[in-house]
mmCIF file of C-alpha atoms in Angstrom:
data_model
loop_
_atom_site.group_PDB
_atom_site.id
_atom_site.type_symbol
_atom_site.label_atom_id
_atom_site.label_comp_id
_atom_site.label_asym_id
_atom_site.label_seq_id
_atom_site.Cartn_x
_atom_site.Cartn_y
_atom_site.Cartn_z
ATOM 1 C CA MET A 169 14.373 18.651 27.851
ATOM 2 C CA GLN A 170 16.022 15.683 26.179
ATOM 3 C CA GLU A 171 18.571 16.008 23.411
ATOM 4 C CA ILE A 172 17.137 15.549 19.912
ATOM 5 C CA SER A 173 18.969 13.096 17.686
ATOM 6 C CA PHE A 174 18.559 13.070 13.900
ATOM 7 C CA ARG A 175 19.020 9.299 13.726
ATOM 8 C CA ASN A 176 16.672 8.449 16.620
ATOM 9 C CA ASP A 177 14.060 11.230 16.537
ATOM 10 C CA ILE A 178 13.825 12.563 12.988
ATOM 11 C CA LEU A 179 14.854 9.791 10.598
ATOM 12 C CA PRO A 180 12.124 7.407 11.889
ATOM 13 C CA LEU A 181 9.532 9.996 10.787
ATOM 14 C CA LYS A 182 10.329 9.424 7.108
ATOM 15 C CA ASP A 183 7.402 7.023 6.554
ATOM 16 C CA LYS A 184 4.893 9.426 8.123
ATOM 17 C CA LEU A 185 6.341 12.277 6.087
ATOM 18 C CA TYR A 186 6.086 10.201 2.919
ATOM 19 C CA ARG A 187 2.442 9.254 3.560
ATOM 20 C CA LEU A 188 1.542 12.882 4.223
ATOM 21 C CA ALA A 189 3.384 14.100 1.129
ATOM 22 C CA PHE A 190 1.881 11.345 -1.022
ATOM 23 C CA ARG A 191 -1.630 12.205 0.180
ATOM 24 C CA ILE A 192 -1.084 15.815 -0.942
ATOM 25 C CA THR A 193 0.910 15.330 -4.153
ATOM 26 C CA LEU A 194 -0.629 11.997 -5.224
ATOM 27 C CA ASN A 195 2.728 11.194 -6.807
ATOM 28 C CA SER A 196 5.232 8.754 -5.327
ATOM 29 C CA ALA A 197 8.333 10.383 -6.813
ATOM 30 C CA GLU A 198 7.216 13.847 -5.695
ATOM 31 C CA ALA A 199 6.489 12.517 -2.195
ATOM 32 C CA GLU A 200 9.974 11.001 -1.996
ATOM 33 C CA ASP A 201 11.476 14.328 -3.063
ATOM 34 C CA VAL A 202 9.410 16.130 -0.424
ATOM 35 C CA VAL A 203 10.717 13.777 2.282
ATOM 36 C CA GLN A 204 14.305 14.307 1.134
ATOM 37 C CA ASP A 205 13.879 18.101 1.043
ATOM 38 C CA THR A 206 12.236 17.998 4.474
ATOM 39 C CA MET A 207 15.134 16.052 5.958
ATOM 40 C CA ILE A 208 17.624 18.524 4.482
ATOM 41 C CA ARG A 209 15.701 21.539 5.793
ATOM 42 C CA VAL A 210 15.293 20.028 9.247
ATOM 43 C CA TRP A 211 19.011 19.160 9.343
ATOM 44 C CA ASN A 212 19.908 22.726 8.351
ATOM 45 C CA LYS A 213 17.826 23.985 11.302
ATOM 46 C CA ARG A 214 19.542 21.666 13.804
ATOM 47 C CA ASP A 215 20.707 24.622 15.899
ATOM 48 C CA GLU A 216 17.051 25.517 16.521
ATOM 49 C CA TRP A 217 15.860 21.999 17.500
ATOM 50 C CA PRO A 218 15.928 22.702 21.250
ATOM 51 C CA ASN A 219 13.514 25.605 20.677
ATOM 52 C CA PHE A 220 10.847 23.421 19.020
ATOM 53 C CA GLU A 221 8.004 22.221 21.201
ATOM 54 C CA SER A 222 7.606 19.142 18.968
ATOM 55 C CA ILE A 223 10.196 18.173 16.384
ATOM 56 C CA GLU A 224 7.662 15.796 14.812
ATOM 57 C CA ALA A 225 5.115 18.588 14.357
ATOM 58 C CA TYR A 226 7.826 20.779 12.850
ATOM 59 C CA CYS A 227 8.854 18.039 10.390
ATOM 60 C CA LEU A 228 5.247 17.365 9.379
ATOM 61 C CA THR A 229 4.635 21.085 8.873
ATOM 62 C CA VAL A 230 7.706 21.430 6.655
ATOM 63 C CA ALA A 231 6.726 18.344 4.641
ATOM 64 C CA ARG A 232 3.141 19.543 4.254
ATOM 65 C CA ASN A 233 4.205 22.978 3.056
ATOM 66 C CA LEU A 234 6.726 21.541 0.595
ATOM 67 C CA ALA A 235 4.162 19.051 -0.721
ATOM 68 C CA ILE A 236 1.575 21.783 -1.237
ATOM 69 C CA ASP A 237 4.139 23.927 -3.056
ATOM 70 C CA ARG A 238 5.152 21.049 -5.335
ATOM 71 C CA SER A 239 1.549 20.070 -5.925
ATOM 72 C CA GLU A 240 0.622 23.596 -6.951
ATOM 73 C CA LYS A 241 3.691 23.927 -9.185
ATOM 74 C CA ILE A 242 2.924 20.876 -11.266
ATOM 75 C CA ASP A 243 -0.863 21.404 -11.169
ATOM 76 C CA SER A 244 -1.181 17.785 -10.139
ATOM 77 C CA GLN A 245 -4.323 15.995 -11.182
ATOM 78 C CA HIS A 246 -6.208 13.940 -8.626
ATOM 79 C CA MET A 247 -5.812 10.288 -9.434
ATOM 80 C CA GLU A 248 -7.019 7.151 -7.766
ATOM 81 C CA LEU A 249 -4.602 5.042 -5.825
ATOM 82 C CA THR A 250 -3.750 1.916 -7.766
ATOM 83 C CA PRO A 251 -4.188 -1.601 -6.423
ATOM 84 C CA GLU A 252 -0.395 -1.799 -6.116
ATOM 85 C CA THR A 253 -0.546 0.838 -3.366
ATOM 86 C CA GLN A 254 -3.221 -1.020 -1.431
ATOM 87 C CA GLU A 255 -2.674 -3.986 0.819
ATOM 88 C CA LEU A 256 -5.369 -6.644 0.616
ATOM 89 C CA PRO A 257 -5.677 -9.468 3.154
ATOM 90 C CA ASP A 258 -4.843 -12.922 1.747
ATOM 91 C CA ALA A 259 -7.875 -14.590 3.359
ATOM 92 C CA LEU A 260 -10.422 -12.994 0.993
ATOM 93 C CA ASN A 261 -11.772 -14.868 -1.987
ATOM 94 C CA PRO A 262 -11.459 -13.160 -5.392
ATOM 95 C CA TYR A 263 -15.008 -11.752 -5.259
ATOM 96 C CA GLU A 264 -14.425 -10.246 -1.798
ATOM 97 C CA GLN A 265 -11.058 -8.869 -2.937
ATOM 98 C CA LEU A 266 -12.701 -7.198 -5.936
ATOM 99 C CA ALA A 267 -15.496 -5.746 -3.795
ATOM 100 C CA GLN A 268 -13.020 -4.460 -1.206
ATOM 101 C CA SER A 269 -10.772 -3.056 -3.914
ATOM 102 C CA GLU A 270 -13.698 -1.199 -5.478
ATOM 103 C CA GLN A 271 -14.776 0.158 -2.080
ATOM 104 C CA LEU A 272 -11.249 1.359 -1.295
ATOM 105 C CA GLY A 273 -10.955 2.916 -4.739
ATOM 106 C CA LEU A 274 -14.246 4.735 -4.239
ATOM 107 C CA ILE A 275 -13.232 5.979 -0.798
ATOM 108 C CA HIS A 276 -9.859 7.166 -2.120
ATOM 109 C CA ARG A 277 -11.604 8.950 -4.990
ATOM 110 C CA LEU A 278 -14.049 10.630 -2.601
ATOM 111 C CA LEU A 279 -11.185 11.582 -0.292
ATOM 112 C CA ASN A 280 -9.272 13.082 -3.214
ATOM 113 C CA GLU A 281 -12.308 15.197 -4.127
ATOM 114 C CA LEU A 282 -12.159 16.973 -0.766
ATOM 115 C CA PRO A 283 -10.428 20.342 -0.423
ATOM 116 C CA GLU A 284 -6.730 20.069 0.464
ATOM 117 C CA LYS A 285 -7.170 21.184 4.089
ATOM 118 C CA GLN A 286 -9.848 18.561 4.748
ATOM 119 C CA ARG A 287 -7.742 15.845 3.046
ATOM 120 C CA SER A 288 -4.745 16.763 5.207
ATOM 121 C CA ILE A 289 -6.801 16.746 8.400
ATOM 122 C CA MET A 290 -8.299 13.334 7.595
ATOM 123 C CA GLN A 291 -4.850 11.977 6.715
ATOM 124 C CA LEU A 292 -3.335 13.218 9.967
ATOM 125 C CA ARG A 293 -6.240 12.155 12.188
ATOM 126 C CA ASP A 294 -7.618 8.948 10.671
ATOM 127 C CA ILE A 295 -4.478 7.506 9.091
ATOM 128 C CA GLU A 296 -1.612 8.929 11.158
ATOM 129 C CA GLY A 297 -3.594 8.946 14.431
ATOM 130 C CA LYS A 298 -2.613 12.487 15.423
ATOM 131 C CA SER A 299 -4.473 14.329 18.177
ATOM 132 C CA TYR A 300 -6.558 17.417 17.446
ATOM 133 C CA LYS A 301 -3.911 19.573 19.133
ATOM 134 C CA GLU A 302 -1.081 18.094 17.056
ATOM 135 C CA ILE A 303 -3.057 18.609 13.845
ATOM 136 C CA ALA A 304 -3.847 22.187 14.856
ATOM 137 C CA ASP A 305 -0.141 22.836 15.480
ATOM 138 C CA ILE A 306 0.915 21.245 12.183
ATOM 139 C CA LEU A 307 -1.684 23.086 10.084
ATOM 140 C CA GLN A 308 -1.501 26.273 12.150
ATOM 141 C CA ILE A 309 -5.261 26.421 12.775
ATOM 142 C CA THR A 310 -7.383 26.111 15.920
ATOM 143 C CA GLU A 311 -8.478 22.788 17.369
ATOM 144 C CA GLU A 312 -12.082 23.821 16.718
ATOM 145 C CA GLN A 313 -11.293 24.302 13.029
ATOM 146 C CA VAL A 314 -9.721 20.838 12.986
ATOM 147 C CA LYS A 315 -12.836 19.278 14.519
ATOM 148 C CA ILE A 316 -15.201 21.160 12.209
ATOM 149 C CA ASN A 317 -13.221 20.286 9.082
ATOM 150 C CA LEU A 318 -12.890 16.651 10.131
ATOM 151 C CA PHE A 319 -16.627 16.375 10.831
ATOM 152 C CA ARG A 320 -17.538 18.005 7.506
ATOM 153 C CA SER A 321 -15.135 15.868 5.483
ATOM 154 C CA ARG A 322 -16.351 12.636 7.102
ATOM 155 C CA GLN A 323 -19.969 13.639 6.525
ATOM 156 C CA LYS A 324 -19.278 14.529 2.880
ATOM 157 C CA ILE A 325 -17.538 11.207 2.211
ATOM 158 C CA LYS A 326 -20.293 9.285 3.992
ATOM 159 C CA GLN A 327 -23.017 11.133 2.066
ATOM 160 C CA ARG A 328 -21.346 10.658 -1.328
ATOM 161 C CA TYR A 329 -20.505 7.003 -0.589
ATOM 162 C CA THR A 330 -24.140 6.298 0.331
ATOM 163 C CA GLU A 331 -25.401 8.075 -2.788
ATOM 164 C CA ILE A 332 -23.082 6.046 -5.006
ATOM 165 C CA GLU A 333 -23.693 2.705 -3.291
ATOM 166 C CA ASP A 334 -27.486 3.109 -2.970
ATOM 167 C CA TYR A 335 -28.336 4.989 -6.146
ATOM 168 C CA GLY A 336 -25.340 4.571 -8.412
ATOM 169 C CA LEU A 337 -24.875 8.346 -8.683
#
């Protein structure tokens, strides 16, 4: 087994940790604090690093748990992501940019309406590109539960998106 280095193996995970924490807390400052606390906790466990099957999964688990704790403490309200947090391609005309912005806003709102476990699974799978096994390890559930939750959350978002787009509900 190769030696784990904080600088080379753990520090590069900070962006993934931030995105995961932000998805849960919906607050940039809280997400930054979660990443900092995660890095401190992981550093304090450096003697145990060789025992971890995946240091990345361990870091994501710590960040997720800290983010959930912080989110519950402050009773965070679900809020839509602002246009400042979205990246729009330059090639779109203003009408297309507005339409895309509204679609993204709607999808973010629908995603934020999902239960926390389903939001986390979608974040890890669809945004972070994690495998079912990695997600199961991070969330400490079975791969089948990951697949079921992912399927249900995608179906719910698709159903609600269609209802809103087709019927304005």
